[in-house]
Amino acid sequence: MEMVLPVANATAAALARVSAVFNAPLARAVVFGVHIDVMRGSCEFPGHLVVEGLLIAAILFQLSRKSYKPPKKPLTERIDELCDEWQPEPLCPPIKEGARIEAPTLESAAGPHTTVDGKEVVNFASANYLGLIGNEKIIDSCVGSVEKYGVGSCGPRGFYGTIDVHLDCESKIANFLGTQDSILYSYGISTIFSVIPAFCKKGDIIVADEGVHWAVQNGLQLSRSTVVYFKHNDMASLASILEKLTHGNKRTEKIRRYIVVEAIYQNSGQVAPLDEIVRLKEKYRFRVILEESHSFGVLGKSGRGLAEHYGVPIEKIDIITAGMGNALATDGGFCTGSVRVVDHQRLSSSGYVFSASLPPYLASAAISAVNHLEENPAVLANLRSNIALLHKELSDVPGLEIASNILSPIVFLKLKTPTGSAVADLELLEVIAEKVLKEDSVFIAATKRSSLDKCRLPVGIRLFVSAGHTESDISKVSASLKRVAASLLQ
């Protein structure tokens, strides 16, 4: 009996556990979104079979897939084939037939009369405003400079490229214009697009005339400033933009602001109203950058430029630039203004810091040209007389009209009735210029523009008037233009 009792107790305990398992609630599981009820320890509802079936199906699917096979050709051969088939984009777009430039070739000095392709012609295509090309005193100064200094300087101004004649030229220009100091640049067109980014930076505001030429446009782009254009030579448009930019805008008061204009616009021959620009500058607290390549040596009682013409004190213009390849008949350019403005450029203007300095003989030529202008003020009277005469003679050219100012040495002719396409207009004007050259030996030029030039002013024919032209030269170009225009535009 003692042995039976423990066995009976163990059996009763085992039966109690089995009974508890069968009486336990169902466990729930979710497999692939399907609810499965499984009784723990029970085969009454075999839900685990669903899971096992899904796993078996997945294994069979994987086994049935095709195994990876490496390519028959080595990968290096395929890469070589792709490289052979690749055609890179052209380095530059193809030049269209109409865009090809076949400029006439000059075979003598670009004076009022020159030789083009073996034929003597009257030259209205060179900006020799004071007729100084071929001037004996200027030539003698260049010869003496070449004998003393050689041809080039072989170094930037800050690295042993400064020669005493450079300092003399800078001083001469500053004294002539009545400014504190000047700085020379080696290349005329690089002057303005080096000066603008030297002062104007990202975040600054520039308000510029929509008619500025390409060099000014390039300077505006290089500055990375915010550029707003006003209508060409329209002071109401300028005033409206300045008002919008400054009215109630406290942020504008804390950043640098500039107005950029040309004294005489290369793309239209119009003269900027400096007195009104200075008034707006002072009202809205902007700075003015004035480009005077076509007005220096031309406008004003003594040729001192736009400020003298309008009687505006020179110190009211913050920065003045000009190329010396027009009235002075040399090359290079200059910027003039306060000592502070000039000194800033000696370390911050790329065209000055990184370019070899102006060849000494060109600086000597500039000094001689300014001396000639001071000693012979009558040359300005001759120039203005020729401009007025040409305006009178061209006032009735069939199909063409004068768009330039009566004081501008650039006499700009545009079509009275445009075709509606700038390309077609330019082609027509080029035909006129070619016929005038071939049939009457008069050299004029249409305003062909680069694809980089964003100016949207009308194209035209540009005639550069020189003090060296005679009445006979002016009569000849006028008669030729009237005859050719009548045959093509009527």
Short mmCIF file of C-alpha atoms in Angstrom, two decimals:
data_model
loop_
_atom_site.label_atom_id
_atom_site.label_comp_id
_atom_site.label_asym_id
_atom_site.label_seq_id
_atom_site.Cartn_x
_atom_site.Cartn_y
_atom_site.Cartn_z
CA MET A 1 0.00 0.00 0.00
CA GLU A 2 2.85 2.36 0.74
CA MET A 3 4.17 1.92 -2.83
CA VAL A 4 0.78 2.34 -4.55
CA LEU A 5 -0.07 5.69 -2.99
CA PRO A 6 2.82 7.73 -4.52
CA VAL A 7 2.18 6.26 -8.00
CA ALA A 8 -1.49 7.15 -7.76
CA ASN A 9 -0.65 10.71 -6.77
CA ALA A 10 1.79 11.14 -9.68
CA THR A 11 -0.76 9.82 -12.15
CA ALA A 12 -3.42 12.18 -10.86
CA ALA A 13 -1.05 15.15 -11.21
CA ALA A 14 -0.20 14.18 -14.82
CA LEU A 15 -3.88 13.91 -15.74
CA ALA A 16 -4.50 17.33 -14.21
CA ARG A 17 -1.78 18.90 -16.39
CA VAL A 18 -3.13 17.28 -19.61
CA SER A 19 -6.62 18.47 -18.71
CA ALA A 20 -5.30 22.02 -18.23
CA VAL A 21 -3.61 21.97 -21.65
CA PHE A 22 -6.81 20.87 -23.42
CA ASN A 23 -8.86 23.46 -21.58
CA ALA A 24 -6.40 26.39 -22.41
CA PRO A 25 -7.69 29.26 -24.73
CA LEU A 26 -6.69 29.34 -28.39
CA ALA A 27 -3.57 31.35 -29.32
CA ARG A 28 -3.94 33.73 -32.26
CA ALA A 29 -1.33 34.50 -34.89
CA VAL A 30 -1.30 36.65 -38.06
CA VAL A 31 0.64 35.36 -41.05
CA PHE A 32 0.62 37.49 -44.23
CA GLY A 33 -2.50 39.26 -43.01
CA VAL A 34 -4.34 35.94 -42.23
CA HIS A 35 -5.53 35.23 -38.65
CA ILE A 36 -4.57 31.71 -37.52
CA ASP A 37 -5.95 30.09 -34.33
CA VAL A 38 -3.67 27.46 -32.85
CA MET A 39 -4.35 25.48 -29.61
CA ARG A 40 -1.12 25.18 -27.72
CA GLY A 41 -0.10 21.52 -27.58
CA SER A 42 -3.13 20.48 -29.65
CA CYS A 43 -3.54 19.08 -33.19
CA GLU A 44 -7.23 19.90 -33.25
CA PHE A 45 -6.59 22.89 -35.69
CA PRO A 46 -3.24 22.52 -37.52
CA GLY A 47 -2.67 26.24 -38.42
CA HIS A 48 1.08 25.72 -38.44
CA LEU A 49 0.64 23.83 -41.66
CA VAL A 50 -0.33 27.08 -43.41
CA VAL A 51 2.94 28.66 -42.39
CA GLU A 52 4.93 25.59 -43.40
CA GLY A 53 3.15 25.53 -46.77
CA LEU A 54 4.04 29.13 -47.47
CA LEU A 55 7.67 28.52 -46.60
CA ILE A 56 7.81 25.47 -48.89
CA ALA A 57 6.26 27.49 -51.74
CA ALA A 58 8.85 30.23 -51.30
CA ILE A 59 11.69 27.69 -51.36
CA LEU A 60 10.35 26.07 -54.52
CA PHE A 61 10.02 29.48 -56.21
CA GLN A 62 13.63 30.33 -55.46
CA LEU A 63 14.84 26.95 -56.72
CA SER A 64 12.89 27.33 -59.96
CA ARG A 65 14.56 30.68 -60.89
CA LYS A 66 17.32 30.64 -63.49
CA SER A 67 20.77 30.87 -62.04
CA TYR A 68 22.99 33.90 -62.90
CA LYS A 69 25.21 33.39 -65.90
CA PRO A 70 28.16 35.72 -66.46
CA PRO A 71 28.29 37.56 -69.84
CA LYS A 72 29.95 35.66 -72.65
CA LYS A 73 32.24 38.66 -73.38
CA PRO A 74 34.53 39.96 -70.68
CA LEU A 75 33.31 43.19 -69.09
CA THR A 76 36.41 45.09 -70.22
CA GLU A 77 35.57 44.37 -73.89
CA ARG A 78 32.04 45.70 -73.39
CA ILE A 79 33.41 48.88 -71.83
CA ASP A 80 35.75 49.32 -74.81
CA GLU A 81 32.81 48.96 -77.20
CA LEU A 82 30.80 51.58 -75.30
CA CYS A 83 33.73 53.97 -75.37
CA ASP A 84 34.10 53.51 -79.13
CA GLU A 85 30.41 54.18 -79.67
CA TRP A 86 30.35 57.34 -77.49
CA GLN A 87 30.22 60.63 -79.36
CA PRO A 88 30.96 63.69 -77.18
CA GLU A 89 29.06 66.95 -77.55
CA PRO A 90 30.92 69.47 -79.75
CA LEU A 91 33.20 71.87 -77.89
CA CYS A 92 31.30 74.80 -79.43
CA PRO A 93 28.10 74.90 -81.49
CA PRO A 94 28.47 75.03 -85.27
CA ILE A 95 28.71 78.53 -86.72
CA LYS A 96 25.71 79.37 -88.84
CA GLU A 97 26.38 80.66 -92.31
CA GLY A 98 24.85 84.05 -91.55
CA ALA A 99 26.97 84.43 -88.43
CA ARG A 100 30.34 84.11 -90.15
CA ILE A 101 32.38 87.29 -90.03
CA GLU A 102 34.40 88.22 -93.07
CA ALA A 103 35.62 91.64 -92.08
CA PRO A 104 37.42 93.82 -94.63
CA THR A 105 41.18 94.00 -94.10
CA LEU A 106 42.85 97.36 -93.57
CA GLU A 107 46.25 97.75 -95.21
CA SER A 108 47.17 101.16 -93.84
CA ALA A 109 46.54 103.35 -90.78
CA ALA A 110 42.85 103.66 -89.84
CA GLY A 111 42.70 107.40 -90.50
CA PRO A 112 39.91 109.34 -92.26
CA HIS A 113 41.21 107.74 -95.46
CA THR A 114 42.59 104.22 -95.46
CA THR A 115 43.26 101.27 -97.73
CA VAL A 116 40.88 98.29 -97.63
CA ASP A 117 41.63 95.19 -99.69
CA GLY A 118 43.92 97.18 -101.96
CA LYS A 119 41.51 100.08 -102.53
CA GLU A 120 41.61 103.56 -100.99
CA VAL A 121 38.39 104.35 -99.15
CA VAL A 122 36.83 107.05 -96.98
CA ASN A 123 36.77 105.61 -93.47
CA PHE A 124 33.70 106.06 -91.27
CA ALA A 125 34.21 102.74 -89.45
CA SER A 126 37.02 103.75 -87.04
CA ALA A 127 36.44 105.74 -83.83
CA ASN A 128 39.29 108.16 -84.59
CA TYR A 129 37.30 111.09 -83.20
CA LEU A 130 40.08 113.68 -82.96
CA GLY A 131 41.86 112.50 -86.10
CA LEU A 132 45.02 111.71 -84.14
CA ILE A 133 45.92 108.48 -85.94
CA GLY A 134 49.11 109.35 -87.81
CA ASN A 135 49.78 112.50 -85.80
CA GLU A 136 53.50 113.20 -86.07
CA LYS A 137 54.05 114.34 -82.48
CA ILE A 138 52.34 111.22 -81.14
CA ILE A 139 54.39 108.99 -83.45
CA ASP A 140 57.61 110.70 -82.33
CA SER A 141 56.69 110.18 -78.67
CA CYS A 142 56.09 106.48 -79.36
CA VAL A 143 59.42 106.12 -81.18
CA GLY A 144 61.28 107.76 -78.30
CA SER A 145 59.48 105.53 -75.79
CA VAL A 146 60.29 102.34 -77.71
CA GLU A 147 63.95 103.34 -77.92
CA LYS A 148 64.04 104.02 -74.17
CA TYR A 149 61.85 101.26 -72.71
CA GLY A 150 61.43 98.68 -75.45
CA VAL A 151 58.01 97.44 -76.57
CA GLY A 152 56.46 95.58 -73.63
CA SER A 153 56.71 95.79 -69.85
CA CYS A 154 56.89 92.03 -69.18
CA GLY A 155 55.18 92.23 -65.81
CA PRO A 156 52.02 93.33 -63.97
CA ARG A 157 52.01 96.71 -62.27
CA GLY A 158 52.42 95.20 -58.81
CA PHE A 159 55.31 92.95 -59.85
CA TYR A 160 58.00 95.15 -61.41
CA GLY A 161 55.77 96.24 -64.33
CA THR A 162 55.33 99.84 -63.20
CA ILE A 163 57.37 102.26 -65.34
CA ASP A 164 57.67 105.97 -64.73
CA VAL A 165 55.70 106.78 -67.88
CA HIS A 166 52.70 104.90 -66.40
CA LEU A 167 52.74 107.17 -63.36
CA ASP A 168 53.10 110.22 -65.62
CA CYS A 169 50.10 109.14 -67.68
CA GLU A 170 47.94 108.53 -64.60
CA SER A 171 48.86 111.92 -63.23
CA LYS A 172 48.17 113.59 -66.60
CA ILE A 173 44.67 112.12 -66.86
CA ALA A 174 43.79 113.00 -63.26
CA ASN A 175 44.97 116.58 -63.71
CA PHE A 176 43.15 116.93 -67.02
CA LEU A 177 39.84 115.74 -65.55
CA GLY A 178 40.24 117.39 -62.16
CA THR A 179 40.12 114.17 -60.11
CA GLN A 180 42.37 113.10 -57.26
CA ASP A 181 43.97 110.08 -58.92
CA SER A 182 43.79 107.68 -61.88
CA ILE A 183 44.78 104.09 -62.64
CA LEU A 184 45.78 102.62 -66.01
CA TYR A 185 44.59 99.34 -67.50
CA SER A 186 46.33 97.40 -70.26
CA TYR A 187 43.26 96.82 -72.43
CA GLY A 188 40.42 99.25 -73.02
CA ILE A 189 37.50 96.86 -72.95
CA SER A 190 38.76 95.09 -69.82
CA THR A 191 38.69 98.31 -67.83
CA ILE A 192 34.97 98.47 -67.17
CA PHE A 193 34.46 94.74 -66.64
CA SER A 194 37.30 94.71 -64.12
CA VAL A 195 36.20 97.85 -62.29
CA ILE A 196 32.56 96.79 -61.77
CA PRO A 197 33.31 93.48 -59.97
CA ALA A 198 36.09 95.17 -57.99
CA PHE A 199 33.45 97.27 -56.22
CA CYS A 200 30.15 95.43 -56.73
CA LYS A 201 29.75 92.07 -54.97
CA LYS A 202 27.13 89.40 -54.39
CA GLY A 203 24.18 90.89 -52.55
CA ASP A 204 24.71 94.42 -53.87
CA ILE A 205 22.14 96.10 -56.14
CA ILE A 206 23.02 97.53 -59.56
CA VAL A 207 20.54 99.52 -61.63
CA ALA A 208 21.80 99.65 -65.22
CA ASP A 209 20.61 100.97 -68.56
CA GLU A 210 19.29 98.21 -70.82
CA GLY A 211 21.38 99.59 -73.70
CA VAL A 212 24.86 99.16 -72.18
CA HIS A 213 27.38 97.46 -74.44
CA TRP A 214 28.85 93.99 -73.94
CA ALA A 215 31.85 94.98 -71.79
CA VAL A 216 29.53 96.58 -69.23
CA GLN A 217 27.21 93.55 -69.37
CA ASN A 218 30.17 91.28 -68.69
CA GLY A 219 31.19 93.34 -65.67
CA LEU A 220 27.65 93.16 -64.31
CA GLN A 221 27.64 89.38 -64.69
CA LEU A 222 31.05 88.93 -63.08
CA SER A 223 29.99 91.00 -60.07
CA ARG A 224 27.23 88.48 -59.16
CA SER A 225 25.21 91.43 -57.90
CA THR A 226 21.45 91.76 -58.25
CA VAL A 227 21.04 93.66 -61.54
CA VAL A 228 17.89 95.58 -62.47
CA TYR A 229 17.64 97.23 -65.90
CA PHE A 230 15.77 100.43 -66.67
CA LYS A 231 14.52 101.49 -70.10
CA HIS A 232 17.16 102.92 -72.38
CA ASN A 233 18.05 106.50 -71.40
CA ASP A 234 14.60 106.88 -69.78
CA MET A 235 14.88 108.84 -66.53
CA ALA A 236 11.24 108.19 -65.61
CA SER A 237 11.96 104.45 -65.74
CA LEU A 238 15.13 104.92 -63.66
CA ALA A 239 13.29 106.98 -61.04
CA SER A 240 10.50 104.41 -60.84
CA ILE A 241 12.92 101.53 -60.26
CA LEU A 242 14.91 103.43 -57.63
CA GLU A 243 11.69 104.26 -55.81
CA LYS A 244 10.52 100.63 -55.83
CA LEU A 245 13.88 99.38 -54.58
CA THR A 246 14.17 101.83 -51.70
CA HIS A 247 10.65 102.75 -50.59
CA GLY A 248 9.94 101.14 -47.22
CA ASN A 249 12.77 98.65 -47.70
CA LYS A 250 15.07 98.83 -44.69
CA ARG A 251 17.26 96.03 -46.04
CA THR A 252 18.14 98.11 -49.11
CA GLU A 253 19.47 100.88 -46.87
CA LYS A 254 22.15 98.56 -45.48
CA ILE A 255 23.61 97.28 -48.78
CA ARG A 256 25.67 98.93 -51.50
CA ARG A 257 23.72 100.37 -54.44
CA TYR A 258 24.99 101.49 -57.84
CA ILE A 259 23.73 103.13 -61.03
CA VAL A 260 25.70 102.09 -64.14
CA VAL A 261 25.41 104.11 -67.36
CA GLU A 262 27.41 105.07 -70.44
CA ALA A 263 28.03 108.73 -71.24
CA ILE A 264 27.51 108.09 -74.97
CA TYR A 265 25.91 104.72 -75.65
CA GLN A 266 27.81 102.63 -78.15
CA ASN A 267 24.63 100.80 -79.15
CA SER A 268 22.54 103.90 -79.92
CA GLY A 269 24.64 107.07 -79.94
CA GLN A 270 22.42 108.59 -77.25
CA VAL A 271 23.87 110.88 -74.55
CA ALA A 272 23.04 110.14 -70.90
CA PRO A 273 21.40 113.05 -68.99
CA LEU A 274 23.99 113.22 -66.24
CA ASP A 275 22.39 116.11 -64.38
CA GLU A 276 19.20 114.12 -63.84
CA ILE A 277 21.12 110.94 -62.99
CA VAL A 278 23.10 112.78 -60.29
CA ARG A 279 19.88 114.25 -58.88
CA LEU A 280 18.35 110.76 -58.59
CA LYS A 281 21.58 109.38 -57.19
CA GLU A 282 21.58 111.88 -54.37
CA LYS A 283 17.87 111.50 -53.68
CA TYR A 284 17.99 107.71 -53.35
CA ARG A 285 21.57 107.48 -52.06
CA PHE A 286 23.13 105.43 -54.85
CA ARG A 287 26.66 105.52 -56.28
CA VAL A 288 27.29 106.20 -59.99
CA ILE A 289 29.66 104.29 -62.28
CA LEU A 290 30.05 106.21 -65.56
CA GLU A 291 31.59 104.65 -68.68
CA GLU A 292 33.10 107.41 -70.90
CA SER A 293 34.91 105.60 -73.71
CA HIS A 294 33.04 107.56 -76.39
CA SER A 295 32.73 110.90 -74.58
CA PHE A 296 36.22 111.42 -73.14
CA GLY A 297 38.01 113.89 -75.41
CA VAL A 298 34.73 114.65 -77.21
CA LEU A 299 32.08 116.19 -74.96
CA GLY A 300 32.48 119.37 -72.94
CA LYS A 301 34.00 122.72 -73.80
CA SER A 302 37.53 121.32 -73.58
CA GLY A 303 36.82 117.62 -74.13
CA ARG A 304 36.75 116.64 -70.45
CA GLY A 305 33.65 114.53 -70.89
CA LEU A 306 30.06 114.35 -69.75
CA ALA A 307 30.54 116.10 -66.40
CA GLU A 308 31.98 119.17 -68.11
CA HIS A 309 29.22 119.10 -70.72
CA TYR A 310 26.48 119.25 -68.07
CA GLY A 311 28.40 121.40 -65.58
CA VAL A 312 28.26 118.68 -62.94
CA PRO A 313 31.12 118.73 -60.39
CA ILE A 314 33.37 115.79 -61.18
CA GLU A 315 33.47 114.67 -57.53
CA LYS A 316 29.76 113.87 -57.67
CA ILE A 317 30.54 110.95 -59.97
CA ASP A 318 31.93 108.12 -57.86
CA ILE A 319 33.74 106.12 -60.54
CA ILE A 320 34.65 107.08 -64.14
CA THR A 321 36.14 104.66 -66.67
CA ALA A 322 37.15 105.06 -70.31
CA GLY A 323 39.04 103.28 -73.04
CA MET A 324 41.85 105.24 -74.70
CA GLY A 325 41.45 103.63 -78.11
CA ASN A 326 38.98 106.19 -79.47
CA ALA A 327 39.66 109.93 -79.04
CA LEU A 328 43.26 109.40 -77.87
CA ALA A 329 44.05 107.00 -80.74
CA THR A 330 46.13 104.71 -78.51
CA ASP A 331 45.11 101.66 -76.45
CA GLY A 332 44.44 100.67 -72.86
CA GLY A 333 42.01 102.29 -70.48
CA PHE A 334 41.80 104.18 -67.22
CA CYS A 335 39.64 104.61 -64.16
CA THR A 336 39.62 107.88 -62.28
CA GLY A 337 38.13 109.24 -59.07
CA SER A 338 39.15 109.62 -55.45
CA VAL A 339 42.41 108.28 -54.04
CA ARG A 340 40.42 105.70 -52.12
CA VAL A 341 38.67 104.44 -55.26
CA VAL A 342 41.95 104.14 -57.14
CA ASP A 343 43.92 102.48 -54.34
CA HIS A 344 41.21 99.85 -53.88
CA GLN A 345 41.69 98.72 -57.49
CA ARG A 346 45.43 98.24 -57.14
CA LEU A 347 44.77 95.15 -55.00
CA SER A 348 41.22 94.18 -56.00
CA SER A 349 40.81 94.67 -59.76
CA SER A 350 41.67 91.55 -61.75
CA GLY A 351 42.44 93.39 -65.00
CA TYR A 352 45.02 95.51 -63.19
CA VAL A 353 46.53 92.95 -60.81
CA PHE A 354 46.96 90.01 -63.19
CA SER A 355 47.68 91.67 -66.56
CA ALA A 356 51.04 92.79 -67.86
CA SER A 357 51.10 96.57 -67.63
CA LEU A 358 50.33 98.84 -70.56
CA PRO A 359 53.24 98.97 -73.06
CA PRO A 360 55.16 102.16 -72.25
CA TYR A 361 54.89 103.61 -75.78
CA LEU A 362 51.07 103.49 -75.54
CA ALA A 363 51.19 105.45 -72.28
CA SER A 364 53.45 107.98 -73.99
CA ALA A 365 50.97 108.22 -76.86
CA ALA A 366 48.12 108.92 -74.42
CA ILE A 367 50.09 111.72 -72.76
CA SER A 368 50.87 113.27 -76.16
CA ALA A 369 47.22 113.01 -77.22
CA VAL A 370 45.97 114.80 -74.10
CA ASN A 371 48.63 117.47 -74.63
CA HIS A 372 47.47 117.90 -78.22
CA LEU A 373 43.86 118.32 -77.08
CA GLU A 374 44.85 120.96 -74.52
CA GLU A 375 46.97 122.85 -77.04
CA ASN A 376 44.50 122.59 -79.94
CA PRO A 377 40.94 123.08 -78.67
CA ALA A 378 39.85 123.96 -82.21
CA VAL A 379 39.89 120.24 -83.02
CA LEU A 380 36.67 119.91 -80.99
CA ALA A 381 35.00 122.61 -83.04
CA ASN A 382 35.95 120.76 -86.24
CA LEU A 383 34.53 117.51 -84.87
CA ARG A 384 31.22 119.09 -83.85
CA SER A 385 30.93 120.87 -87.17
CA ASN A 386 31.37 117.56 -89.02
CA ILE A 387 28.80 115.84 -86.80
CA ALA A 388 26.24 118.57 -87.44
CA LEU A 389 26.88 118.48 -91.19
CA LEU A 390 26.51 114.71 -91.36
CA HIS A 391 23.24 114.87 -89.39
CA LYS A 392 21.93 117.41 -91.89
CA GLU A 393 23.02 115.38 -94.92
CA LEU A 394 21.54 112.11 -93.59
CA SER A 395 18.22 113.56 -92.44
CA ASP A 396 16.41 112.33 -95.54
CA VAL A 397 17.97 108.94 -96.33
CA PRO A 398 15.22 106.70 -97.76
CA GLY A 399 14.15 103.98 -95.29
CA LEU A 400 16.64 105.04 -92.60
CA GLU A 401 16.46 107.49 -89.70
CA ILE A 402 19.01 108.95 -87.28
CA ALA A 403 18.64 107.63 -83.73
CA SER A 404 21.70 109.27 -82.16
CA ASN A 405 22.17 112.57 -80.34
CA ILE A 406 23.34 115.61 -82.31
CA LEU A 407 26.42 115.85 -80.05
CA SER A 408 27.45 112.22 -80.43
CA PRO A 409 30.36 111.34 -82.76
CA ILE A 410 28.53 108.03 -83.30
CA VAL A 411 25.88 108.73 -85.92
CA PHE A 412 23.48 105.81 -85.62
CA LEU A 413 21.09 104.98 -88.46
CA LYS A 414 18.27 102.50 -87.94
CA LEU A 415 15.49 101.20 -90.19
CA LYS A 416 12.32 103.27 -90.27
CA THR A 417 10.31 100.11 -90.82
CA PRO A 418 11.95 97.07 -89.23
CA THR A 419 11.24 93.64 -90.67
CA GLY A 420 10.28 92.24 -87.27
CA SER A 421 13.42 90.11 -87.02
CA ALA A 422 16.72 91.44 -85.72
CA VAL A 423 18.57 88.89 -87.86
CA ALA A 424 16.76 89.97 -91.03
CA ASP A 425 17.30 93.64 -90.16
CA LEU A 426 21.02 93.09 -89.67
CA GLU A 427 21.34 91.17 -92.96
CA LEU A 428 19.66 94.03 -94.81
CA LEU A 429 21.90 96.65 -93.17
CA GLU A 430 25.02 94.59 -93.96
CA VAL A 431 24.03 94.46 -97.62
CA ILE A 432 23.78 98.26 -97.60
CA ALA A 433 27.24 98.58 -95.99
CA GLU A 434 28.78 96.13 -98.48
CA LYS A 435 27.34 97.93 -101.50
CA VAL A 436 28.50 101.32 -100.20
CA LEU A 437 32.04 99.93 -99.82
CA LYS A 438 32.20 98.08 -103.14
CA GLU A 439 30.47 100.63 -105.34
CA ASP A 440 31.48 103.97 -103.79
CA SER A 441 34.61 103.16 -101.75
CA VAL A 442 33.08 104.33 -98.46
CA PHE A 443 33.83 102.19 -95.40
CA ILE A 444 30.91 101.96 -92.92
CA ALA A 445 29.80 99.18 -90.57
CA ALA A 446 26.57 97.61 -89.38
CA THR A 447 26.20 96.89 -85.67
CA LYS A 448 26.99 93.19 -85.74
CA ARG A 449 26.64 91.81 -82.20
CA SER A 450 28.06 88.74 -80.53
CA SER A 451 25.73 85.98 -79.35
CA LEU A 452 26.95 86.91 -75.86
CA ASP A 453 25.59 90.44 -76.21
CA LYS A 454 22.22 90.70 -74.43
CA CYS A 455 21.41 94.22 -75.66
CA ARG A 456 17.96 94.33 -77.26
CA LEU A 457 18.15 97.80 -78.81
CA PRO A 458 17.52 97.98 -82.57
CA VAL A 459 20.47 97.16 -84.81
CA GLY A 460 21.67 99.83 -87.22
CA ILE A 461 24.53 101.34 -89.21
CA ARG A 462 27.15 103.13 -87.11
CA LEU A 463 29.18 105.96 -88.62
CA PHE A 464 32.13 107.27 -86.57
CA VAL A 465 32.76 110.94 -87.34
CA SER A 466 36.30 112.32 -87.15
CA ALA A 467 37.65 115.84 -86.92
CA GLY A 468 39.85 114.78 -89.80
CA HIS A 469 36.95 114.25 -92.20
CA THR A 470 36.37 116.89 -94.87
CA GLU A 471 33.11 118.23 -96.24
CA SER A 472 33.81 116.21 -99.37
CA ASP A 473 34.06 113.00 -97.29
CA ILE A 474 30.73 113.73 -95.61
CA SER A 475 29.03 114.53 -98.90
CA LYS A 476 30.37 111.31 -100.38
CA VAL A 477 29.10 109.02 -97.63
CA SER A 478 25.71 110.79 -97.60
CA ALA A 479 25.22 110.52 -101.35
CA SER A 480 26.27 106.87 -101.36
CA LEU A 481 23.90 105.93 -98.52
CA LYS A 482 20.98 107.73 -100.15
CA ARG A 483 21.53 105.98 -103.46
CA VAL A 484 22.00 102.47 -102.04
CA ALA A 485 19.17 102.82 -99.49
CA ALA A 486 16.79 104.04 -102.21
CA SER A 487 17.55 100.94 -104.31
CA LEU A 488 17.12 98.47 -101.43
CA LEU A 489 14.52 99.99 -99.08
CA GLN A 490 11.99 101.48 -101.49
#
